[in-house]
Short mmCIF file of C-alpha atoms in Angstrom, two decimals:
data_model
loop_
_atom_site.label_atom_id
_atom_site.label_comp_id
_atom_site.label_asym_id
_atom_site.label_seq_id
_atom_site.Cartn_x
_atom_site.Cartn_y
_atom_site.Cartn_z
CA UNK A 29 21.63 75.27 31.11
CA UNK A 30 24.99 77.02 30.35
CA UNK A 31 26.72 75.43 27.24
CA UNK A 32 30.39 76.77 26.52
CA UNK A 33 30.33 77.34 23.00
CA UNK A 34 33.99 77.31 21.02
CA UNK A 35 34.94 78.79 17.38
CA UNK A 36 37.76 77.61 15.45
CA UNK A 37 39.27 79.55 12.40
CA UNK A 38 37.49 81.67 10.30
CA UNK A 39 34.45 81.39 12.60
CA UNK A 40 36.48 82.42 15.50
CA UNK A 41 37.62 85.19 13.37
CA UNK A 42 34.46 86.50 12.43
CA UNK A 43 32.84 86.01 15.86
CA UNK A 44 35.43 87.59 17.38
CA UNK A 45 36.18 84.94 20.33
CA UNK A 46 37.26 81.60 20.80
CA UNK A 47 34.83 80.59 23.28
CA UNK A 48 32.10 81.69 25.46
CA UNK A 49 29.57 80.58 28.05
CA UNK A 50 26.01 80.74 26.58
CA UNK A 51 22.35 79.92 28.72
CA UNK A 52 20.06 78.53 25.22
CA UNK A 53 16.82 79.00 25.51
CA UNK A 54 13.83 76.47 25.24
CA UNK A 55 13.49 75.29 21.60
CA UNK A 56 17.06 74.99 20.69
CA UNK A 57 17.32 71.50 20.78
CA UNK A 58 19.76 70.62 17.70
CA UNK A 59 22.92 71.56 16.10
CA UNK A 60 21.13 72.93 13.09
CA UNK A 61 18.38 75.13 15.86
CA UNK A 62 21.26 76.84 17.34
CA UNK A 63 22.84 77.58 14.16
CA UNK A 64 19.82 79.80 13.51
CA UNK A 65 19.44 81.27 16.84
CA UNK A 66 23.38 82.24 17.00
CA UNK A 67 22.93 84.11 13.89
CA UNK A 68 20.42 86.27 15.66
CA UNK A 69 22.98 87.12 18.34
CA UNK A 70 24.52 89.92 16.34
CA UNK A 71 25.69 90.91 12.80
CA UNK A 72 29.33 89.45 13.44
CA UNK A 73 27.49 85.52 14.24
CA UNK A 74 25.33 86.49 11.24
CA UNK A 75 28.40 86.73 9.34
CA UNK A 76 30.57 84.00 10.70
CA UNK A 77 27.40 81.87 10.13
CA UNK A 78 26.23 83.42 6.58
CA UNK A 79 28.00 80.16 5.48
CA UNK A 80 26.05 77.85 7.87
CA UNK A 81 26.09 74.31 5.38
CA UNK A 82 29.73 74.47 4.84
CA UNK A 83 30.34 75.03 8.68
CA UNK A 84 30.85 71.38 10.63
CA UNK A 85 29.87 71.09 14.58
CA UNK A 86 31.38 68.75 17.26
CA UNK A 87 29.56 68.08 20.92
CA UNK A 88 31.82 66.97 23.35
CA UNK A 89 34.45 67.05 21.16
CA UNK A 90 33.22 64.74 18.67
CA UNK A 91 32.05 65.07 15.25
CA UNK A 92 27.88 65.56 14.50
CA UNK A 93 25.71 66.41 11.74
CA UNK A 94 23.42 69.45 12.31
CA UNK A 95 20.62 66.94 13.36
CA UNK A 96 22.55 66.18 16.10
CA UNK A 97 20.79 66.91 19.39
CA UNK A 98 21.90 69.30 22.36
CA UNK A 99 20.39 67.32 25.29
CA UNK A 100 23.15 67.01 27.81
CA UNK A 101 26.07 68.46 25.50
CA UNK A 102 28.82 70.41 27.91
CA UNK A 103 31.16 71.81 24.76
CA UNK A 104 29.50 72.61 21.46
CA UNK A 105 32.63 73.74 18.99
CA UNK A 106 32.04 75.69 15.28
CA UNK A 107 34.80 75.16 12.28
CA UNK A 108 34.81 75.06 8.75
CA UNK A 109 36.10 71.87 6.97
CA UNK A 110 39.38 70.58 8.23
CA UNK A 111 42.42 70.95 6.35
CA UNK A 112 45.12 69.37 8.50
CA UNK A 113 47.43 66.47 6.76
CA UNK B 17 50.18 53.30 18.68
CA UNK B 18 50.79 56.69 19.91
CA UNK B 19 49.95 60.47 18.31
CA UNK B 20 51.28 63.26 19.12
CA UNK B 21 50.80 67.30 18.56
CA UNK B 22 53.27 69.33 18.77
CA UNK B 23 55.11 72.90 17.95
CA UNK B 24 58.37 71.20 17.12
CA UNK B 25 59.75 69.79 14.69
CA UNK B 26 60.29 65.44 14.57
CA UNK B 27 63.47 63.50 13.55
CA UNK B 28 61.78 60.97 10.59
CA UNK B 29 64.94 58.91 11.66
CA UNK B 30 64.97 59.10 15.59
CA UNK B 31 61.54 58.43 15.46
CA UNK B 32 61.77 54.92 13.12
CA UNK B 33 64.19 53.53 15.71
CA UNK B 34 62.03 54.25 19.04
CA UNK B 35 59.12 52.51 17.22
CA UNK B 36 61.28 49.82 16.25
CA UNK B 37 63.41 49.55 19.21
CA UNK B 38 63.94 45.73 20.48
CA UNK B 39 61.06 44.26 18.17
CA UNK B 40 62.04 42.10 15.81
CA UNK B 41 58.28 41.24 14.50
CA UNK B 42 58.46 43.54 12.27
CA UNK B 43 58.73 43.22 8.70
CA UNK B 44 58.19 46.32 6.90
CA UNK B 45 57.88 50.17 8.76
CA UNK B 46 56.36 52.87 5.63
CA UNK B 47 56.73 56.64 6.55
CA UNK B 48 55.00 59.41 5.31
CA UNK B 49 56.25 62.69 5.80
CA UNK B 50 53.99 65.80 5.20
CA UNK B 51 55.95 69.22 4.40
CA UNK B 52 55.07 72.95 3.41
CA UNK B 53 54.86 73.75 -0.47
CA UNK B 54 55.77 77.53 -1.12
CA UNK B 55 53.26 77.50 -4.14
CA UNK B 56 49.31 76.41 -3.60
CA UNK B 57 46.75 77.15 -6.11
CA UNK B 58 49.26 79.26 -8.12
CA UNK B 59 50.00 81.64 -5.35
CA UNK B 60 53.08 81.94 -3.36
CA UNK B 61 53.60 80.96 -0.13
CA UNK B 62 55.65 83.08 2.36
CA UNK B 63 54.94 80.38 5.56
CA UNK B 64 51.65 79.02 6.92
CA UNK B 65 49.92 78.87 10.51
CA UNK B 66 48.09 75.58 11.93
CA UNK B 67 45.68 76.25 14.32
CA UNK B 68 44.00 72.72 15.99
CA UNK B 69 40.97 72.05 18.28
CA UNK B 70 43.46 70.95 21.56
CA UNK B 71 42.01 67.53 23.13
CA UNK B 72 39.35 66.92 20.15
CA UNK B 73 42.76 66.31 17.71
CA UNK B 74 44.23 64.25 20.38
CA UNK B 75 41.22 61.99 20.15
CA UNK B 76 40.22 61.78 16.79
CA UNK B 77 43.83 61.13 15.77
CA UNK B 78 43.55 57.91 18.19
CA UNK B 79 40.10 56.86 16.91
CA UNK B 80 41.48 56.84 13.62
CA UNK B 81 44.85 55.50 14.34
CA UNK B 82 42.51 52.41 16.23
CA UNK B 83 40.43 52.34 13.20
CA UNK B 84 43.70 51.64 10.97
CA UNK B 85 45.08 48.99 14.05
CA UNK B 86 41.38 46.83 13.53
CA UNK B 87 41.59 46.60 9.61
CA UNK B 88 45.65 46.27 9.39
CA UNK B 89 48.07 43.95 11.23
CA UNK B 90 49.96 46.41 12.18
CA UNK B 91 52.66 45.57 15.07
CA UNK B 92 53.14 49.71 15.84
CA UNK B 93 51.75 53.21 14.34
CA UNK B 94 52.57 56.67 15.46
CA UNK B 95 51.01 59.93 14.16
CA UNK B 96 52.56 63.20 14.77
CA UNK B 97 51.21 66.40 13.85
CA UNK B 98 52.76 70.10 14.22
CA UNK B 99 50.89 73.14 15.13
CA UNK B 100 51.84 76.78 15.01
CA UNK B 101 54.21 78.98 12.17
CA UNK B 102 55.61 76.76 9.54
CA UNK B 103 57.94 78.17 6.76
CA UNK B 104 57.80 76.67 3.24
CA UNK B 105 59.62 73.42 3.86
CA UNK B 106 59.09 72.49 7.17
CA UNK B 107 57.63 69.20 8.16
CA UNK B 108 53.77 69.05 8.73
CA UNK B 109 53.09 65.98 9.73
CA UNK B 110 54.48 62.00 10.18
CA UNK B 111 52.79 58.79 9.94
CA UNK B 112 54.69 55.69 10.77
CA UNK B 113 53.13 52.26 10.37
CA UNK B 114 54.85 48.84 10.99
CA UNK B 115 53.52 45.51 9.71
CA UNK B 116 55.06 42.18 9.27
CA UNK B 117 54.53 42.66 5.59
CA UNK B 118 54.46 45.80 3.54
CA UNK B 119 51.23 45.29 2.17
CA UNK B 120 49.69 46.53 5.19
CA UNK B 121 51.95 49.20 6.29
CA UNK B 122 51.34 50.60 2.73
CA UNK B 123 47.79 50.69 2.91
CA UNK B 124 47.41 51.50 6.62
CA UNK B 125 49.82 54.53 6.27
CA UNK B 126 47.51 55.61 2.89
CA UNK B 127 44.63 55.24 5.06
CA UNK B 128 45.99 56.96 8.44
CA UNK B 129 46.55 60.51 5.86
CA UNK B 130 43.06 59.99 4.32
CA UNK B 131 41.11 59.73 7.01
CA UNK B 132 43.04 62.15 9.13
CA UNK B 133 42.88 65.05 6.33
CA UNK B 134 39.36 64.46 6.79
CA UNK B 135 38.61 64.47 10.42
CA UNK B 136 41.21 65.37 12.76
CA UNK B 137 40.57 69.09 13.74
CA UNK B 138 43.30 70.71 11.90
CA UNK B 139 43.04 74.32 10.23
CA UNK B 140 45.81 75.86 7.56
CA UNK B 141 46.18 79.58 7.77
CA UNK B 142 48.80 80.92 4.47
CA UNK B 143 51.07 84.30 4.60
CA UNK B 144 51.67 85.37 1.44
CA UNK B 145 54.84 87.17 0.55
CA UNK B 146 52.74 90.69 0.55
CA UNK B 147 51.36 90.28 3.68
CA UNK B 148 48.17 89.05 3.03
CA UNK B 149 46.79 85.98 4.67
CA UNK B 150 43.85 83.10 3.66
CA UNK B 151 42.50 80.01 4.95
CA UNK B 152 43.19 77.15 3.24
CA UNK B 153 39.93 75.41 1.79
CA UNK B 154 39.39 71.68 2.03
CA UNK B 155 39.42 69.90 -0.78
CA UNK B 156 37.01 67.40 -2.37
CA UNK B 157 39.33 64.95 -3.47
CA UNK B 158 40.69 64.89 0.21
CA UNK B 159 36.69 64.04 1.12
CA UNK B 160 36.93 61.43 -1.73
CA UNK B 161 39.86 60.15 -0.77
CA UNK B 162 39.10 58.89 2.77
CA UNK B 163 35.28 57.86 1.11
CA UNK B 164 36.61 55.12 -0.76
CA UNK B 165 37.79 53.68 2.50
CA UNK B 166 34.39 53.47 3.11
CA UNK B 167 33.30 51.76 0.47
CA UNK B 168 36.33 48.75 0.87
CA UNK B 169 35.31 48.15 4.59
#
């Protein structure tokens, strides 16, 4: 099913985009799972992701931990550690 | 109870009277204004970029600003939060909270800035003088901050 996938700050920098429209495949099932398999997209996700435990997630614009699963999730967003305030 | 985001700047002032504006419940109003340093971590600062997660910010900025409403009496809050190029000076950000006593504007306000430098989708970008540019890194004592808010509920 087609997820659109967003990147906020350095890991839109490094990625290269803000957002795109990805179809997962069979197995990725949590936040941590597609972690892994975005890395093996290319080097730039390999990069932006090299720092995946300091980088937080949020499904449907929400905050989750990288247990979190994927069933039913429409926006999955990528950021490092908020520093607003 | 209202947030806002926004490119512009906010009048501390203007915005005290619209929350208070016919009420007369209300005892004690604490503001907490935000602003650009032009030193962090020893380095100068030439001006600074906030980039923000548009409709997640909106909504986590409510959830906490409802969080703050259920553990304060609070008779009014507002939250607003600028995005885009700031220069060294310029307002970041406003928190207003209104209470019939102070006790509870103080702490709500305290609480409102803990837990939003925490979780509201918010991301500093600095320009150095020479050019150069960095993202800002969070800091623990922000994390510890908004943890012992935890620990008191």
């Amino acid at each position: 099913m087609p997820v659109r996938i967003r990147y906020f700050a350095w890991v839109r920098e490094k990625t290269g985009k803000a957002e795109e429209v990805l179809d997962l495949p069979a197995g990725v099932g949590t936040v941590a799972e597609l972690v892994i398999w975005l890395k093996g997209l290319g080097p730039e996700y390999a990069e932006a992701f090299a720092r995946a435990d300091v980088i937080r997630a949020a499904i449907d614009q929400a905050h989750v931990k990288p247990t979190a699963s994927l069933a039913g999730a429409r926006e999955i967003a990528f950021f490092p550690p908020v520093t607003g305030g | 109870m209202s947030v806002r985001v926004q490119r512009e700047d906010f009048d501390i002032g203007a915005e005290v009277r619209r929350l208070a504006a016919g009420r007369t419940d209300i005892g004690a109003i604490v503001t907490f204004t935000g602003t650009v340093r032009s030193e962090n971590d020893g380095g100068r600062i030439a001006g600074m970029t906030l980039e923000h997660y548009p409709g997640m910010t909106e909504s986590e900025l409510a959830r906490v600003e409802a969080e703050a409403g259920k553990r304060w009496p609070l008779q009014a809050s507002l939250i607003v939060h600028r995005i885009g190029a700031l220069k060294p000076g310029d307002n970041i950000v406003l928190v207003v909270t209104a209470s019939a006593h102070r006790e509870a504007a103080f702490a709500a306000a305290e609480f409102l800035m803990d837990y939003l430098k925490t979780s509201a989708p918010f991301w500093k970008k600095e320009l150095r003088p020479d050019g150069a540019e960095r993202w800002v890194e969070a800091r623990q004592s922000d994390d510890r901050a908004a943890e012992r808010w935890d620990r008191r509920k």
